[in-house]
mmCIF file of C-alpha atoms in Angstrom:
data_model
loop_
_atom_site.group_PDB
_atom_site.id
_atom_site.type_symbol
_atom_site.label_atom_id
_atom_site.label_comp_id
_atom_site.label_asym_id
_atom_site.label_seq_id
_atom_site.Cartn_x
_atom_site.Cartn_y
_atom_site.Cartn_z
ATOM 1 C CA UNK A 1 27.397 27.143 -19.731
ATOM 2 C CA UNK A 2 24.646 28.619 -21.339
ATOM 3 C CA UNK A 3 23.858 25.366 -22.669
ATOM 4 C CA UNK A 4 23.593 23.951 -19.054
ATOM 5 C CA UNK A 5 21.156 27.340 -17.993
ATOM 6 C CA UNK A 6 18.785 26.010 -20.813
ATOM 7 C CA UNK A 7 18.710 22.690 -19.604
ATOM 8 C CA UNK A 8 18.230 23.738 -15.712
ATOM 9 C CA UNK A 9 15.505 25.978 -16.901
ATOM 10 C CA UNK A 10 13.785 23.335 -19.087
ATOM 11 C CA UNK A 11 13.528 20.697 -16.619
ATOM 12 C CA UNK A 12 11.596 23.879 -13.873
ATOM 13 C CA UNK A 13 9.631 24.521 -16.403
ATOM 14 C CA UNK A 14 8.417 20.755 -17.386
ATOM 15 C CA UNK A 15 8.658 19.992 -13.086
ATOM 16 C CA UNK A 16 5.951 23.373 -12.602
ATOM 17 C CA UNK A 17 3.733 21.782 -15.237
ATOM 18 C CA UNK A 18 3.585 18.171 -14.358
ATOM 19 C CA UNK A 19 3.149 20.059 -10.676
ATOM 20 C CA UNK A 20 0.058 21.993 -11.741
ATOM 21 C CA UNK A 21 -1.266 18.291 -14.190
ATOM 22 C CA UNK A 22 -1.213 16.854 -11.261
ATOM 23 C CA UNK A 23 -2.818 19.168 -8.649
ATOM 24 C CA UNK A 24 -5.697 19.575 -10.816
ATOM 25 C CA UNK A 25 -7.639 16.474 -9.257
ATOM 26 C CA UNK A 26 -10.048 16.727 -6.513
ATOM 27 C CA UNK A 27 -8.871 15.643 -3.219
ATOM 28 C CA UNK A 28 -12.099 14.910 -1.765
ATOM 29 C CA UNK A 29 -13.009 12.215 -5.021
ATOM 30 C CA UNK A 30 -9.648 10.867 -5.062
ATOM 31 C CA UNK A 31 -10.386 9.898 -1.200
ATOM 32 C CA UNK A 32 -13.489 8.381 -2.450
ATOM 33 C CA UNK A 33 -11.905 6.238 -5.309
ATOM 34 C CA UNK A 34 -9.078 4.891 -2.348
ATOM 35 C CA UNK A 35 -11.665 4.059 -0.354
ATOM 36 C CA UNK A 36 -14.657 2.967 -2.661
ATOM 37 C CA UNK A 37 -14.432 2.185 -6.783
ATOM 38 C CA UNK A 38 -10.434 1.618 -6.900
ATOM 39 C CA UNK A 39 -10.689 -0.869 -3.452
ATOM 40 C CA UNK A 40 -7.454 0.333 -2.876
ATOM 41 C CA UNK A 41 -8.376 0.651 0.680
ATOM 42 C CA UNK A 42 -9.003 -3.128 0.771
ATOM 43 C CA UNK A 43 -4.728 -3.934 0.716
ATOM 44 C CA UNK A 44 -3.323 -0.766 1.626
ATOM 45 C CA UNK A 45 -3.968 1.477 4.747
ATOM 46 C CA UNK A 46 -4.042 5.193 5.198
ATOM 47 C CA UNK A 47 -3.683 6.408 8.723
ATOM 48 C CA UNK A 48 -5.081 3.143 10.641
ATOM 49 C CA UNK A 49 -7.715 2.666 7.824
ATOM 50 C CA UNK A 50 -7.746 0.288 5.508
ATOM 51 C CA UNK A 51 -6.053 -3.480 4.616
ATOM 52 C CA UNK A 52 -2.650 -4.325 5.862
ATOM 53 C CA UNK A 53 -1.973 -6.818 2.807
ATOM 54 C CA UNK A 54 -0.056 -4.078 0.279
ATOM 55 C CA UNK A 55 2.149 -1.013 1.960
ATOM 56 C CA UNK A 56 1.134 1.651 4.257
ATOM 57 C CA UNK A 57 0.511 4.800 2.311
ATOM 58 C CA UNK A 58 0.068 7.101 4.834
ATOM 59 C CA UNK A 59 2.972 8.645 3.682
ATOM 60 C CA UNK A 60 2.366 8.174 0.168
ATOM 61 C CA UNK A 61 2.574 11.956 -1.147
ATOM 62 C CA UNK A 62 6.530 12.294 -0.116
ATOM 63 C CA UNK A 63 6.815 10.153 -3.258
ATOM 64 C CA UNK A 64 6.237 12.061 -6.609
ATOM 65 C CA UNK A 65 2.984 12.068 -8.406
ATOM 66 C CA UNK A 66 4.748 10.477 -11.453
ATOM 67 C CA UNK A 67 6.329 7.651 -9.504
ATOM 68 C CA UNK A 68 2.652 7.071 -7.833
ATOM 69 C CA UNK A 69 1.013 7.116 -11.257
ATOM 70 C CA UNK A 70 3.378 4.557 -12.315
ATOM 71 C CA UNK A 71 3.264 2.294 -8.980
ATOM 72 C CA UNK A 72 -0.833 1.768 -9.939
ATOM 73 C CA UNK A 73 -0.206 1.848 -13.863
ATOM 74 C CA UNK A 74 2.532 -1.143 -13.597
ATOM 75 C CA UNK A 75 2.305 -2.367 -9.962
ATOM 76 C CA UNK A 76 5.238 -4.658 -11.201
ATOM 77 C CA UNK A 77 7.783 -2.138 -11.847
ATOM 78 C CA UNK A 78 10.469 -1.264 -9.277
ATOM 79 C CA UNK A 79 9.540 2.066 -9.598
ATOM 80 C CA UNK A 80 8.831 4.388 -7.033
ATOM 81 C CA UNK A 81 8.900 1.629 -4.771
ATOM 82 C CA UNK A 82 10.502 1.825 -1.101
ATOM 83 C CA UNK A 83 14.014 -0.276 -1.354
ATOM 84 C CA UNK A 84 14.532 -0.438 -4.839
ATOM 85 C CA UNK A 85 13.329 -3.721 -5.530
ATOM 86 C CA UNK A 86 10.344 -4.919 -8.039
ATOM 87 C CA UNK A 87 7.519 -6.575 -5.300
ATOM 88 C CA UNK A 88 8.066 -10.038 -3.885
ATOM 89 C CA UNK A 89 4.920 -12.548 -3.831
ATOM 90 C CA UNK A 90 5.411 -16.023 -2.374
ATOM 91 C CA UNK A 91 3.343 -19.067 -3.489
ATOM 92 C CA UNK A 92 3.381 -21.837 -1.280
ATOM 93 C CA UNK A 93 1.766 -25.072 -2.148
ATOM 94 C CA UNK A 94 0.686 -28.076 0.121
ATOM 95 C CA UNK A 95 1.102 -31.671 -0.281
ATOM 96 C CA UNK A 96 -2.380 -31.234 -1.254
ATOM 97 C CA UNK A 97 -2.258 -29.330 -4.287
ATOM 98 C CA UNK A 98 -3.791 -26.371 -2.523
ATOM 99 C CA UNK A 99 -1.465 -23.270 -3.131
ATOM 100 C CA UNK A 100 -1.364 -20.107 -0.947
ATOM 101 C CA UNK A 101 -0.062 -16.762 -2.579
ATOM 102 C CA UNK A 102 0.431 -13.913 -0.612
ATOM 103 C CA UNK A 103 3.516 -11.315 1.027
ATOM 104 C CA UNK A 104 5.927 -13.065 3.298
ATOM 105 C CA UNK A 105 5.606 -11.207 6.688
ATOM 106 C CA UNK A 106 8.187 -13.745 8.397
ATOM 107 C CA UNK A 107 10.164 -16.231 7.936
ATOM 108 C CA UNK A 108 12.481 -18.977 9.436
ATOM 109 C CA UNK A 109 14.527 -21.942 8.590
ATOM 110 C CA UNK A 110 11.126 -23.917 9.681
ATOM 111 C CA UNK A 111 8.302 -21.609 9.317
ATOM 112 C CA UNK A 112 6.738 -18.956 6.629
ATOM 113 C CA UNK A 113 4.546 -16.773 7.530
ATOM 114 C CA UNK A 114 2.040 -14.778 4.404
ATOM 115 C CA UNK A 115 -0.893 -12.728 3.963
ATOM 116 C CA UNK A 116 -2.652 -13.552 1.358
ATOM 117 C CA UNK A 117 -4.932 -11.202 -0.500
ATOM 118 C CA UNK A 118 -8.040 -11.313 1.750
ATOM 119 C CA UNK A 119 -5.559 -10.425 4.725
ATOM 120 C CA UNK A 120 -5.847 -13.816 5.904
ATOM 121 C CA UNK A 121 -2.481 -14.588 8.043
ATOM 122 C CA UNK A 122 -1.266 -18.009 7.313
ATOM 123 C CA UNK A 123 1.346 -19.573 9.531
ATOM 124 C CA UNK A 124 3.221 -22.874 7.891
ATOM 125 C CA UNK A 125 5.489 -25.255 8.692
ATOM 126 C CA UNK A 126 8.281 -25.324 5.568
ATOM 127 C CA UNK A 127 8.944 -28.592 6.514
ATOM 128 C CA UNK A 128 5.238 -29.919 5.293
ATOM 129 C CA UNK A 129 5.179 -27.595 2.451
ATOM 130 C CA UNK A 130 5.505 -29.602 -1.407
ATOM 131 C CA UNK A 131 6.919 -26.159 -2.607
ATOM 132 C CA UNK A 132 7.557 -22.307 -1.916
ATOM 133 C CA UNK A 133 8.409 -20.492 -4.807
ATOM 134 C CA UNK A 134 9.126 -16.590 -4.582
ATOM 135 C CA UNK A 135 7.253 -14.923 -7.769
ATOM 136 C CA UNK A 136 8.856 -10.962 -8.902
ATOM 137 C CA UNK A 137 5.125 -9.554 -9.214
ATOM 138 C CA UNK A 138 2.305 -8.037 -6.968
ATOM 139 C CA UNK A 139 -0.883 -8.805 -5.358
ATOM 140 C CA UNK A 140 -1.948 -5.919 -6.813
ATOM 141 C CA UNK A 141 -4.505 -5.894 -9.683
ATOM 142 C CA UNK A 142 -2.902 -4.608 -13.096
ATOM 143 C CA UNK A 143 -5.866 -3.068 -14.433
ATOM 144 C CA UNK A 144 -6.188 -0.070 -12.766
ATOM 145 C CA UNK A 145 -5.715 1.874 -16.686
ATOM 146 C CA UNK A 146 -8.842 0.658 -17.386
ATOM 147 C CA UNK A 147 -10.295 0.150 -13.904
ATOM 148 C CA UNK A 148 -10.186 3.748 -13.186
ATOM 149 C CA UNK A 149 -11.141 6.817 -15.747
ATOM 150 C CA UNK A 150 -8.057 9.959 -16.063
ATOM 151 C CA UNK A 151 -10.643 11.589 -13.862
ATOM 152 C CA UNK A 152 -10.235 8.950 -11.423
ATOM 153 C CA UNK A 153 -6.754 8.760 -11.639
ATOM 154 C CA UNK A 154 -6.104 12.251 -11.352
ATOM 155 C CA UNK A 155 -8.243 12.265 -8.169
ATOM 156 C CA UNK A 156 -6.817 9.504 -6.473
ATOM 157 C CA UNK A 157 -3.110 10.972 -7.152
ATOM 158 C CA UNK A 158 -4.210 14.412 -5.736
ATOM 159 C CA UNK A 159 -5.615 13.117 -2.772
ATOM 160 C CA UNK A 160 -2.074 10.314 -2.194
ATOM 161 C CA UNK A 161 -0.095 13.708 -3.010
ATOM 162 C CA UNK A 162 -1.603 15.335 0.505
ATOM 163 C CA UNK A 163 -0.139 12.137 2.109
ATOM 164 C CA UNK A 164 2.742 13.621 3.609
ATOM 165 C CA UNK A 165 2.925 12.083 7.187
ATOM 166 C CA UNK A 166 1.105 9.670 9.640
ATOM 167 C CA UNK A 167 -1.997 11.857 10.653
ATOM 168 C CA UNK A 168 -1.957 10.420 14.429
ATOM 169 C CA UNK A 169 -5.769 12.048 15.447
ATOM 170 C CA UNK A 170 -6.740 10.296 12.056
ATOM 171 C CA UNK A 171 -4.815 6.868 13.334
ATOM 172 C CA UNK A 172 -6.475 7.624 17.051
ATOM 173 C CA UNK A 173 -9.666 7.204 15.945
ATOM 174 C CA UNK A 174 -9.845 4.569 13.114
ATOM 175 C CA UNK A 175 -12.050 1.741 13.684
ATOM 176 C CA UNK A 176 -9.801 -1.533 13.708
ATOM 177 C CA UNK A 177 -11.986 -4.515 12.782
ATOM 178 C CA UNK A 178 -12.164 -6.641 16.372
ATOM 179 C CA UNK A 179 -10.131 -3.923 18.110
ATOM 180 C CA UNK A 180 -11.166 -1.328 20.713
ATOM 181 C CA UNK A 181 -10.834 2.424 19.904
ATOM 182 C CA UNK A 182 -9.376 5.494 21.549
ATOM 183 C CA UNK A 183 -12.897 6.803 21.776
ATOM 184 C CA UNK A 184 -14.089 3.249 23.544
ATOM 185 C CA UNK A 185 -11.352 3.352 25.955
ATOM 186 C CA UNK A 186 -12.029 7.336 26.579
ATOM 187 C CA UNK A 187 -15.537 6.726 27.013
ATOM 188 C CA UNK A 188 -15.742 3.724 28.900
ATOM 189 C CA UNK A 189 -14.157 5.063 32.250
ATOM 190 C CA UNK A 190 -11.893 2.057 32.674
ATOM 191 C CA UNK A 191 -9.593 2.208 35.177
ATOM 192 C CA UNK A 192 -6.255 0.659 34.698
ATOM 193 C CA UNK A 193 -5.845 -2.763 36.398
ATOM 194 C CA UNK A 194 -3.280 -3.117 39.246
ATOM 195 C CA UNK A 195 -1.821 -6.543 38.606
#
């Protein structure tokens, strides 16, 4: 029993400080590397900003701060992943030679359907494919140990941490590349159409 006490006590102790490690990063800077020097912003979205190649994280700080830190140390890992499973990447290539890697959105008996790293959606026929192989790995760089500085790091996993839910005023009013905005609609007086 006492044994067990010791051991209960130990692991609040370690949780509080790898609580306190991780809250020491600034929240503001950590938004700044998502969004700027770790182009994380250019695969993954937060709250209608951002790619739509990797996961949304708008919800990224119900995860731990350890699982995070070791999702964008070893992108490959299963860890702290959604489902369990290590990332799926599909590599398609043509009769060509041209190959296409990206993340399956759909798929068919006849057709595949990936976005590849840019975002670009490509929509194939199977059936004029020379091959579709499905990789274990990520799109997602690998070098974010070096990429990034502890400083940066710590940042960006105090700012994910505050990630607790969709922020729908933030989703309102992101700008969507070739889309119209709350604000547009709000402003623009349009009256619905009666069709």
């Amino acid at each position: 029993m006492r044994t067990k006490m010791f051991f209960l006590a130990l692991i609040a102790v370690s949780a509080g400080v790898l609580g306190r490690q991780n809250s020491d990063g600034n929240v503001a800077a950590g938004e700044g590397v998502f969004f700027g020097k770790g182009n994380c912003a250019s695969c993954h979205e937060i709250n209608g900003r951002g790619g739509i190649v990797g996961p949304d994280l708008s919800t990224a700080g119900t995860r731990t701060p350890e699982a995070l830190r070791a999702k964008i140390l070893n992108p490959n890992s299963a860890a702290g992943g959604r489902g369990g499973g290590a990332p799926l990447v599909v590599v398609v290539r043509r009769p060509d030679g041209r190959e296409i890697q990206g993340v399956r959105r759909n798929e068919d008996t006849f057709s595949l359907q990936l976005v590849d790293a840019s975002g670009q959606l490509h929509l194939l026929d199977k059936t004029k494919l020379a091959e579709v192989r499905r990789e274990t790995r990520s799109l997602m760089p690998q070098d974010y140990a070096t990429r990034l500085t502890d400083a940066d790091l710590q940042n960006l996993l105090a700012y994910m941490s505050t990630l607790k839910a969709r922020d729908l005023t933030k989703t309102a009013m992101a700008s969507i590349p070739g889309g119209v905005t709350y604000e547009q609609l709000r402003n623009s007086n349009a009256q619905p159409q009666n069709w």
